[in-house]
Short mmCIF file of C-alpha atoms in Angstrom, two decimals:
data_model
loop_
_atom_site.label_atom_id
_atom_site.label_comp_id
_atom_site.label_asym_id
_atom_site.label_seq_id
_atom_site.Cartn_x
_atom_site.Cartn_y
_atom_site.Cartn_z
CA GLU A 1 32.40 15.27 71.27
CA PRO A 2 30.33 12.71 69.33
CA GLU A 3 27.07 13.99 67.92
CA VAL A 4 24.02 12.85 66.00
CA THR A 5 23.83 14.23 62.49
CA GLN A 6 20.84 14.51 60.17
CA THR A 7 20.47 15.21 56.47
CA PRO A 8 19.06 17.13 54.79
CA SER A 9 18.48 20.07 57.08
CA HIS A 10 15.47 21.11 55.02
CA GLN A 11 13.42 19.05 52.58
CA VAL A 12 10.63 20.41 50.40
CA THR A 13 8.43 17.92 48.62
CA GLN A 14 5.12 17.67 46.80
CA MET A 15 2.19 15.90 48.39
CA GLY A 16 2.19 12.21 47.49
CA GLN A 17 5.93 12.01 47.00
CA GLU A 18 8.23 9.74 48.97
CA VAL A 19 10.88 11.22 51.22
CA ILE A 20 13.76 9.66 53.11
CA LEU A 21 15.20 11.43 56.11
CA ARG A 22 18.66 10.35 57.13
CA CYS A 23 20.36 10.20 60.49
CA VAL A 24 23.80 9.09 61.62
CA PRO A 25 23.58 8.18 65.32
CA ILE A 26 26.51 8.20 67.70
CA SER A 27 28.64 5.23 66.73
CA ASN A 28 28.43 2.98 69.80
CA HIS A 29 24.77 3.66 70.54
CA LEU A 30 22.26 0.85 70.25
CA TYR A 31 18.85 2.51 70.64
CA PHE A 32 17.48 4.85 68.00
CA TYR A 33 14.42 7.05 67.89
CA TRP A 34 12.47 9.38 65.62
CA TYR A 35 10.41 12.25 66.96
CA ARG A 36 8.59 15.04 65.20
CA GLN A 37 7.52 18.55 66.09
CA ILE A 38 4.75 20.20 64.13
CA LEU A 39 5.19 23.97 64.14
CA GLY A 40 4.01 25.44 67.42
CA GLN A 41 3.34 22.06 69.00
CA LYS A 42 5.21 19.80 71.35
CA VAL A 43 7.69 17.13 70.37
CA GLU A 44 6.00 13.78 69.69
CA PHE A 45 7.46 10.29 69.65
CA LEU A 46 7.21 8.36 66.40
CA VAL A 47 9.22 5.17 66.69
CA SER A 48 12.05 3.45 68.52
CA PHE A 49 14.44 0.90 67.05
CA TYR A 50 16.71 -1.62 68.71
CA ASN A 51 18.50 -4.74 67.54
CA ASN A 52 17.41 -4.15 63.95
CA GLU A 53 13.73 -4.00 64.66
CA ILE A 54 11.06 -1.60 65.80
CA SER A 55 10.66 -1.79 69.57
CA GLU A 56 7.78 0.67 69.86
CA LYS A 57 5.76 2.92 67.58
CA SER A 58 3.15 5.57 68.15
CA GLU A 59 -0.27 5.90 66.55
CA ILE A 60 1.23 8.48 64.20
CA PHE A 61 3.59 5.87 62.76
CA ASP A 62 1.18 4.27 60.31
CA ASP A 63 1.82 2.20 57.18
CA GLN A 64 3.13 5.27 55.36
CA PHE A 65 6.16 5.34 57.63
CA SER A 66 9.07 2.94 57.81
CA VAL A 67 12.51 2.92 59.39
CA GLU A 68 15.66 1.16 58.43
CA ARG A 69 19.26 0.82 59.45
CA PRO A 70 20.64 -0.14 56.09
CA ASP A 71 24.37 -0.21 56.68
CA GLY A 72 25.12 -0.22 60.40
CA SER A 73 25.66 3.52 60.58
CA ASN A 74 22.72 5.31 58.96
CA PHE A 75 19.22 5.26 60.41
CA THR A 76 16.51 6.35 58.00
CA LEU A 77 12.87 7.38 58.20
CA LYS A 78 10.87 6.93 55.02
CA ILE A 79 7.49 8.46 54.36
CA ARG A 80 6.01 6.71 51.32
CA SER A 81 3.33 9.17 50.26
CA THR A 82 3.62 12.48 52.03
CA LYS A 83 0.60 14.45 53.18
CA LEU A 84 0.33 18.12 54.02
CA GLU A 85 0.07 17.23 57.70
CA ASP A 86 3.46 15.52 57.60
CA SER A 87 5.07 18.96 57.48
CA ALA A 88 7.13 19.15 60.66
CA MET A 89 10.62 19.12 62.12
CA TYR A 90 11.82 15.54 62.41
CA PHE A 91 14.40 14.73 65.07
CA CYS A 92 16.52 11.63 65.29
CA ALA A 93 17.93 10.57 68.64
CA SER A 94 20.25 7.85 69.85
CA LEU A 95 20.96 6.34 73.23
CA GLY A 96 23.95 4.47 74.55
CA GLN A 97 25.38 3.23 77.79
CA GLY A 98 27.25 5.68 79.97
CA THR A 99 30.48 4.97 81.79
CA THR A 100 28.58 3.31 84.64
CA GLY A 101 26.73 0.98 82.27
CA SER A 102 23.38 2.68 82.67
CA TYR A 103 21.38 4.40 79.96
CA ASN A 104 20.99 8.08 80.64
CA GLU A 105 19.98 10.65 78.09
CA GLN A 106 19.02 10.52 74.44
CA PHE A 107 21.19 12.62 72.15
CA PHE A 108 19.28 14.52 69.52
CA GLY A 109 20.28 15.55 66.05
CA PRO A 110 19.65 19.07 64.72
CA GLY A 111 16.51 17.99 62.89
CA THR A 112 15.21 17.94 59.33
CA ARG A 113 12.51 20.45 58.49
CA LEU A 114 10.08 18.75 56.10
CA THR A 115 7.73 20.95 54.11
CA VAL A 116 5.01 19.24 52.09
CA LEU A 117 3.36 21.42 49.43
CA ALA B 1 1.28 6.36 82.10
CA GLN B 2 3.98 8.94 82.47
CA SER B 3 3.30 12.59 81.72
CA VAL B 4 4.65 16.06 82.34
CA THR B 5 2.82 19.35 82.56
CA GLN B 6 4.59 22.63 82.08
CA LEU B 7 2.59 25.17 83.98
CA ASP B 8 3.52 28.24 81.94
CA SER B 9 3.49 28.47 78.16
CA HIS B 10 5.36 31.78 78.24
CA VAL B 11 7.65 33.36 80.83
CA SER B 12 9.15 36.82 80.50
CA VAL B 13 11.99 38.06 82.72
CA SER B 14 14.44 40.93 82.67
CA GLU B 15 18.11 40.26 82.12
CA GLY B 16 19.86 39.64 85.42
CA THR B 17 16.72 38.52 87.27
CA PRO B 18 15.93 34.94 88.34
CA VAL B 19 14.28 32.41 86.07
CA LEU B 20 11.70 29.87 87.20
CA LEU B 21 10.15 27.44 84.73
CA ARG B 22 7.65 25.11 86.33
CA CYS B 23 7.07 21.44 85.59
CA ASN B 24 4.94 18.83 87.30
CA TYR B 25 5.18 15.18 86.47
CA SER B 26 3.09 12.07 86.84
CA SER B 27 4.75 8.70 86.98
CA SER B 28 3.95 5.21 88.18
CA TYR B 29 7.59 4.60 89.07
CA SER B 30 10.58 6.64 90.17
CA PRO B 31 11.01 8.75 87.07
CA SER B 32 13.93 9.98 85.04
CA LEU B 33 13.36 13.63 84.25
CA PHE B 34 15.09 15.97 81.85
CA TRP B 35 15.07 19.56 80.73
CA TYR B 36 15.91 20.22 77.10
CA VAL B 37 16.34 23.62 75.47
CA GLN B 38 15.65 24.54 71.88
CA HIS B 39 16.99 27.79 70.50
CA PRO B 40 15.28 29.22 67.41
CA ASN B 41 15.83 27.03 64.38
CA LYS B 42 18.10 24.72 66.35
CA GLY B 43 17.92 21.19 67.67
CA LEU B 44 17.26 19.95 71.20
CA GLN B 45 20.05 20.33 73.72
CA LEU B 46 20.06 18.62 77.11
CA LEU B 47 20.26 21.11 79.98
CA LEU B 48 20.17 18.66 82.85
CA LYS B 49 18.83 15.30 83.96
CA TYR B 50 17.56 13.64 87.12
CA THR B 51 18.04 9.88 87.25
CA SER B 52 17.44 9.06 90.93
CA ALA B 53 20.70 10.39 92.31
CA ALA B 54 20.89 13.79 94.04
CA THR B 55 17.58 15.64 94.06
CA LEU B 56 19.21 18.97 93.23
CA VAL B 57 20.59 18.69 89.74
CA LYS B 58 23.00 21.15 88.21
CA GLY B 59 23.10 21.60 84.46
CA ILE B 60 24.81 23.66 81.85
CA ASN B 61 24.78 27.45 81.62
CA GLY B 62 23.98 27.94 85.31
CA PHE B 63 20.64 26.14 85.27
CA GLU B 64 19.54 23.77 87.98
CA ALA B 65 16.43 21.84 88.91
CA GLU B 66 15.15 20.21 92.06
CA PHE B 67 13.27 16.93 92.10
CA LYS B 68 10.53 17.09 94.73
CA LYS B 69 8.70 13.82 95.05
CA SER B 70 6.17 15.13 97.56
CA GLU B 71 5.13 17.86 95.13
CA THR B 72 5.72 15.81 91.94
CA SER B 73 7.64 18.77 90.60
CA PHE B 74 10.87 19.34 88.71
CA HIS B 75 11.14 23.10 88.32
CA LEU B 76 14.00 24.67 86.40
CA THR B 77 15.75 27.70 87.86
CA LYS B 78 18.59 30.06 87.13
CA PRO B 79 19.70 32.85 89.46
CA SER B 80 20.34 35.44 86.77
CA ALA B 81 18.94 35.41 83.25
CA HIS B 82 21.07 36.21 80.26
CA MET B 83 19.84 37.36 76.87
CA SER B 84 21.17 34.15 75.35
CA ASP B 85 18.77 32.14 77.56
CA ALA B 86 15.83 33.19 75.40
CA ALA B 87 14.58 29.90 73.94
CA GLU B 88 11.95 27.17 74.23
CA TYR B 89 12.36 24.85 77.22
CA PHE B 90 10.92 21.36 77.43
CA CYS B 91 10.39 19.27 80.54
CA VAL B 92 10.65 15.61 79.61
CA VAL B 93 10.06 12.29 81.33
CA SER B 94 11.31 8.89 80.29
CA ASP B 95 8.53 6.45 79.54
CA ARG B 96 9.92 3.53 81.50
CA PRO B 97 12.59 2.57 84.02
CA GLY B 98 16.04 2.16 82.57
CA ASN B 99 15.57 5.07 80.16
CA THR B 100 15.48 3.00 76.96
CA GLY B 101 11.86 3.85 76.23
CA LYS B 102 10.49 6.86 74.50
CA LEU B 103 10.65 10.37 75.91
CA ILE B 104 7.44 12.20 76.71
CA PHE B 105 7.65 15.95 76.25
CA GLY B 106 5.77 18.74 77.92
CA GLN B 107 4.18 21.46 75.85
CA GLY B 108 7.15 23.73 76.24
CA THR B 109 7.75 27.10 77.87
CA THR B 110 8.96 30.03 75.85
CA LEU B 111 11.40 32.11 77.85
CA GLN B 112 11.68 35.74 76.85
CA VAL B 113 14.54 37.79 78.31
CA LYS B 114 14.15 41.55 78.17
CA PRO B 115 17.14 43.87 78.28
#
């Protein structure tokens, strides 16, 4: 069964450093999302991406964040200058049309645990 | 705006007894609702979804949920808990019709299963 993959599974970085989190969505999906989950808190939406542009972003997704689909398969989240409060589990998700043509559920990757020291 | 409220942050049951995880929703349109499960140090797995078809939805691992519009509820149930059901459960609503918008998560319910 197709699945969303994410790399790395765990990233440790120093405050102020740039990190890139990578995701490979399911191949025929057209909508892509990033969510994050700070330890002990609920899952929060960061950004959605469709047709090579951001379709929606949350207040969390400030100028330090960017997303890109550089090669038609990968979907990346970049944090330019990490802060301690960026420490969280980051989930990528993708969405495609089902057999009836409707959009049903988002498929989530296993997540990247980002630790900022 | 769409929202979900999970009424219990922690539920503890004995193995073999029924499970009930409660979720109320608020939506300005006929919502799409989901339950996701997260096992420790794992990703999010879809248990079941309601997308305006049958109000009683069956999911994986014996879970089911009933959409009740009059009560704005979407409670998750299972007749008999198994030790492997111990996990975090999230009630989720889609932000807009058509399901292409963001997902809005509840706070989560931790299910503990005692032997």
